[in-house]
Amino acid sequence: MKPFYFNRLPHLAPLGGCFFITYCTQDSIPMRQFIFRDKRHFMDEFVEYDLMHDKISTGINITQSGLVDIIINSIKEPDNILYELLYFCIMPNHVHLMFYTGNIDNPKPLGLIMKAIKGSSSRKINLFLNKTGTFWQKASYDRLVRDEKELNYIADYILNN
């Protein structure tokens, strides 16, 4: 499988895969400020990256009433259409999400799935806040889940958030 590249970062996104995604508000830390470079287990590095996000206090807390409902709907609406939703967690400035596309007839590319989730919620959030412009960062952290051990590790991480 050949990865596709977005902002010079490789992404493994086969049709029918299981994916762990983190996407962030526009005003949280940029992805480029944290590059995974160690030879540690990916979740050890990811936890460090995620802790940086947790420390950022932004002007908009997406867990507030109204906003969190929009985000939950944007995640649940495509469930069983674009993916099978496994787990998600909404933090003050980012969202963790895990889904599987292998049981979906005619699975869509990961980029289109994320565009559906982020595009729909961004528009509705801007209407709710009476704002315009980009709400989510363009890039998301995505990881193809490689095996059941990794799936369980990530699931525990999401549930414990």
mmCIF file of C-alpha atoms in Angstrom:
data_model
loop_
_atom_site.group_PDB
_atom_site.id
_atom_site.type_symbol
_atom_site.label_atom_id
_atom_site.label_comp_id
_atom_site.label_asym_id
_atom_site.label_seq_id
_atom_site.Cartn_x
_atom_site.Cartn_y
_atom_site.Cartn_z
ATOM 1 C CA MET A 1 0.000 0.000 0.000
ATOM 2 C CA LYS A 2 1.414 3.357 -1.008
ATOM 3 C CA PRO A 3 0.877 6.183 1.503
ATOM 4 C CA PHE A 4 -0.524 9.508 0.414
ATOM 5 C CA TYR A 5 1.193 12.678 1.577
ATOM 6 C CA PHE A 6 -0.419 15.697 3.178
ATOM 7 C CA ASN A 7 1.753 18.633 4.242
ATOM 8 C CA ARG A 8 4.761 16.335 3.643
ATOM 9 C CA LEU A 9 3.571 13.826 6.252
ATOM 10 C CA PRO A 10 2.837 10.256 5.100
ATOM 11 C CA HIS A 11 -0.611 8.821 5.791
ATOM 12 C CA LEU A 12 -1.488 5.135 5.550
ATOM 13 C CA ALA A 13 -5.185 5.076 4.762
ATOM 14 C CA PRO A 14 -6.338 1.929 2.963
ATOM 15 C CA LEU A 15 -10.001 1.565 2.145
ATOM 16 C CA GLY A 16 -11.583 -0.711 4.742
ATOM 17 C CA GLY A 17 -9.149 0.132 7.540
ATOM 18 C CA CYS A 18 -9.551 0.860 11.228
ATOM 19 C CA PHE A 19 -8.416 4.398 12.080
ATOM 20 C CA PHE A 20 -7.505 6.393 15.162
ATOM 21 C CA ILE A 21 -7.983 10.104 14.474
ATOM 22 C CA THR A 22 -7.313 13.241 16.482
ATOM 23 C CA TYR A 23 -8.454 16.563 15.091
ATOM 24 C CA CYS A 24 -7.957 19.938 16.730
ATOM 25 C CA THR A 25 -9.415 23.415 16.799
ATOM 26 C CA GLN A 26 -7.676 26.007 14.666
ATOM 27 C CA ASP A 27 -6.270 27.795 17.722
ATOM 28 C CA SER A 28 -4.628 24.771 19.371
ATOM 29 C CA ILE A 29 -0.986 23.843 18.801
ATOM 30 C CA PRO A 30 -0.054 23.295 15.167
ATOM 31 C CA MET A 31 0.679 19.716 14.097
ATOM 32 C CA ARG A 32 4.039 20.805 12.684
ATOM 33 C CA GLN A 33 5.246 21.780 16.163
ATOM 34 C CA PHE A 34 5.257 18.148 17.198
ATOM 35 C CA ILE A 35 6.886 15.687 14.850
ATOM 36 C CA PHE A 36 7.021 12.030 15.836
ATOM 37 C CA ARG A 37 10.712 11.265 15.631
ATOM 38 C CA ASP A 38 11.637 8.822 18.372
ATOM 39 C CA LYS A 39 11.735 5.088 18.062
ATOM 40 C CA ARG A 40 9.362 4.718 21.009
ATOM 41 C CA HIS A 41 5.990 3.023 20.713
ATOM 42 C CA PHE A 42 3.706 5.386 18.793
ATOM 43 C CA MET A 43 1.262 5.737 21.724
ATOM 44 C CA ASP A 44 4.054 6.874 24.054
ATOM 45 C CA GLU A 45 4.854 9.672 21.613
ATOM 46 C CA PHE A 46 1.173 10.380 20.987
ATOM 47 C CA VAL A 47 0.456 10.738 24.730
ATOM 48 C CA GLU A 48 3.195 13.379 24.920
ATOM 49 C CA TYR A 49 1.668 15.199 21.929
ATOM 50 C CA ASP A 50 -1.828 14.945 23.415
ATOM 51 C CA LEU A 51 -0.706 16.286 26.796
ATOM 52 C CA MET A 52 0.518 19.413 24.999
ATOM 53 C CA HIS A 53 -2.990 19.899 23.606
ATOM 54 C CA ASP A 54 -4.518 19.382 27.029
ATOM 55 C CA LYS A 55 -2.397 22.234 28.436
ATOM 56 C CA ILE A 56 -3.496 24.750 25.808
ATOM 57 C CA SER A 57 -6.298 27.008 26.972
ATOM 58 C CA THR A 58 -8.089 28.413 23.950
ATOM 59 C CA GLY A 59 -10.889 30.913 23.651
ATOM 60 C CA ILE A 60 -13.435 28.260 22.702
ATOM 61 C CA ASN A 61 -14.071 25.155 24.768
ATOM 62 C CA ILE A 62 -15.737 22.614 22.486
ATOM 63 C CA THR A 63 -17.086 20.667 25.477
ATOM 64 C CA GLN A 64 -19.502 23.511 26.272
ATOM 65 C CA SER A 65 -23.209 22.933 25.835
ATOM 66 C CA GLY A 66 -24.342 23.438 22.269
ATOM 67 C CA LEU A 67 -20.916 22.936 20.704
ATOM 68 C CA VAL A 68 -20.461 19.443 22.095
ATOM 69 C CA ASP A 69 -23.897 18.479 20.743
ATOM 70 C CA ILE A 70 -22.929 19.662 17.242
ATOM 71 C CA ILE A 71 -19.694 17.652 17.379
ATOM 72 C CA ILE A 72 -21.403 14.513 18.690
ATOM 73 C CA ASN A 73 -23.996 14.735 15.900
ATOM 74 C CA SER A 74 -21.263 15.214 13.277
ATOM 75 C CA ILE A 75 -19.574 12.025 14.534
ATOM 76 C CA LYS A 76 -22.720 9.925 14.965
ATOM 77 C CA GLU A 77 -24.564 10.999 11.788
ATOM 78 C CA PRO A 78 -22.211 9.147 9.381
ATOM 79 C CA ASP A 79 -22.059 6.065 11.667
ATOM 80 C CA ASN A 80 -23.003 2.947 9.679
ATOM 81 C CA ILE A 81 -22.902 5.024 6.463
ATOM 82 C CA LEU A 82 -19.243 6.085 6.160
ATOM 83 C CA TYR A 83 -17.848 4.004 9.024
ATOM 84 C CA GLU A 84 -18.612 1.905 12.055
ATOM 85 C CA LEU A 85 -18.013 4.171 15.054
ATOM 86 C CA LEU A 86 -15.983 2.431 17.751
ATOM 87 C CA TYR A 87 -14.965 5.128 20.261
ATOM 88 C CA PHE A 88 -14.746 8.886 20.600
ATOM 89 C CA CYS A 89 -13.878 11.491 23.206
ATOM 90 C CA ILE A 90 -14.299 15.256 23.021
ATOM 91 C CA MET A 91 -11.661 17.292 24.848
ATOM 92 C CA PRO A 92 -11.692 21.107 25.282
ATOM 93 C CA ASN A 93 -9.786 21.767 22.027
ATOM 94 C CA HIS A 94 -9.583 18.434 20.203
ATOM 95 C CA VAL A 95 -11.446 15.219 19.444
ATOM 96 C CA HIS A 96 -10.257 11.601 19.576
ATOM 97 C CA LEU A 97 -12.090 9.210 17.296
ATOM 98 C CA MET A 98 -11.744 5.567 16.278
ATOM 99 C CA PHE A 99 -13.757 3.963 13.516
ATOM 100 C CA TYR A 100 -13.689 0.992 11.161
ATOM 101 C CA THR A 101 -14.578 1.175 7.479
ATOM 102 C CA GLY A 102 -14.232 -2.528 6.622
ATOM 103 C CA ASN A 103 -17.927 -3.360 7.116
ATOM 104 C CA ILE A 104 -19.157 -0.499 4.921
ATOM 105 C CA ASP A 105 -20.284 -1.146 1.347
ATOM 106 C CA ASN A 106 -18.207 0.973 -1.011
ATOM 107 C CA PRO A 107 -15.915 2.511 1.673
ATOM 108 C CA LYS A 108 -14.776 6.076 1.115
ATOM 109 C CA PRO A 109 -11.221 7.443 1.423
ATOM 110 C CA LEU A 110 -10.220 8.714 4.858
ATOM 111 C CA GLY A 111 -9.858 12.283 3.567
ATOM 112 C CA LEU A 112 -13.478 12.374 2.419
ATOM 113 C CA ILE A 113 -14.681 10.930 5.725
ATOM 114 C CA MET A 114 -12.823 13.576 7.710
ATOM 115 C CA LYS A 115 -14.039 16.309 5.362
ATOM 116 C CA ALA A 116 -17.616 15.193 6.056
ATOM 117 C CA ILE A 117 -17.119 15.225 9.831
ATOM 118 C CA LYS A 118 -15.103 18.427 10.130
ATOM 119 C CA GLY A 119 -16.884 20.340 7.355
ATOM 120 C CA SER A 120 -20.358 19.719 8.729
ATOM 121 C CA SER A 121 -19.447 20.528 12.318
ATOM 122 C CA SER A 122 -17.335 23.569 11.395
ATOM 123 C CA ARG A 123 -20.209 25.196 9.510
ATOM 124 C CA LYS A 124 -22.701 24.507 12.308
ATOM 125 C CA ILE A 125 -20.300 25.654 15.050
ATOM 126 C CA ASN A 126 -19.620 28.914 13.203
ATOM 127 C CA LEU A 127 -23.376 29.505 12.881
ATOM 128 C CA PHE A 128 -23.830 28.729 16.597
ATOM 129 C CA LEU A 129 -21.004 31.129 17.578
ATOM 130 C CA ASN A 130 -21.987 33.727 14.939
ATOM 131 C CA LYS A 131 -18.470 33.522 13.468
ATOM 132 C CA THR A 132 -16.890 32.806 10.110
ATOM 133 C CA GLY A 133 -13.652 31.219 9.028
ATOM 134 C CA THR A 134 -11.817 28.001 9.662
ATOM 135 C CA PHE A 135 -12.751 26.226 12.873
ATOM 136 C CA TRP A 136 -10.704 22.988 12.692
ATOM 137 C CA GLN A 137 -7.052 22.642 11.754
ATOM 138 C CA LYS A 138 -6.690 21.481 8.162
ATOM 139 C CA ALA A 139 -4.624 18.408 9.050
ATOM 140 C CA SER A 140 -5.627 15.692 11.473
ATOM 141 C CA TYR A 141 -3.472 13.127 13.206
ATOM 142 C CA ASP A 142 -4.439 9.783 11.748
ATOM 143 C CA ARG A 143 -3.161 6.310 12.480
ATOM 144 C CA LEU A 144 -4.037 3.069 10.771
ATOM 145 C CA VAL A 145 -4.675 0.611 13.617
ATOM 146 C CA ARG A 146 -2.381 -2.322 12.914
ATOM 147 C CA ASP A 147 -3.664 -5.111 15.167
ATOM 148 C CA GLU A 148 -5.982 -6.028 18.037
ATOM 149 C CA LYS A 149 -3.400 -5.185 20.716
ATOM 150 C CA GLU A 150 -3.054 -1.676 19.300
ATOM 151 C CA LEU A 151 -6.835 -1.346 18.989
ATOM 152 C CA ASN A 152 -7.277 -2.228 22.669
ATOM 153 C CA TYR A 153 -4.497 0.138 23.734
ATOM 154 C CA ILE A 154 -6.018 3.046 21.793
ATOM 155 C CA ALA A 155 -9.537 2.207 22.972
ATOM 156 C CA ASP A 156 -8.359 2.317 26.596
ATOM 157 C CA TYR A 157 -6.659 5.637 25.932
ATOM 158 C CA ILE A 158 -9.801 7.187 24.442
ATOM 159 C CA LEU A 159 -12.058 5.822 27.172
ATOM 160 C CA ASN A 160 -9.732 7.039 29.937
ATOM 161 C CA ASN A 161 -9.743 10.578 28.530
#
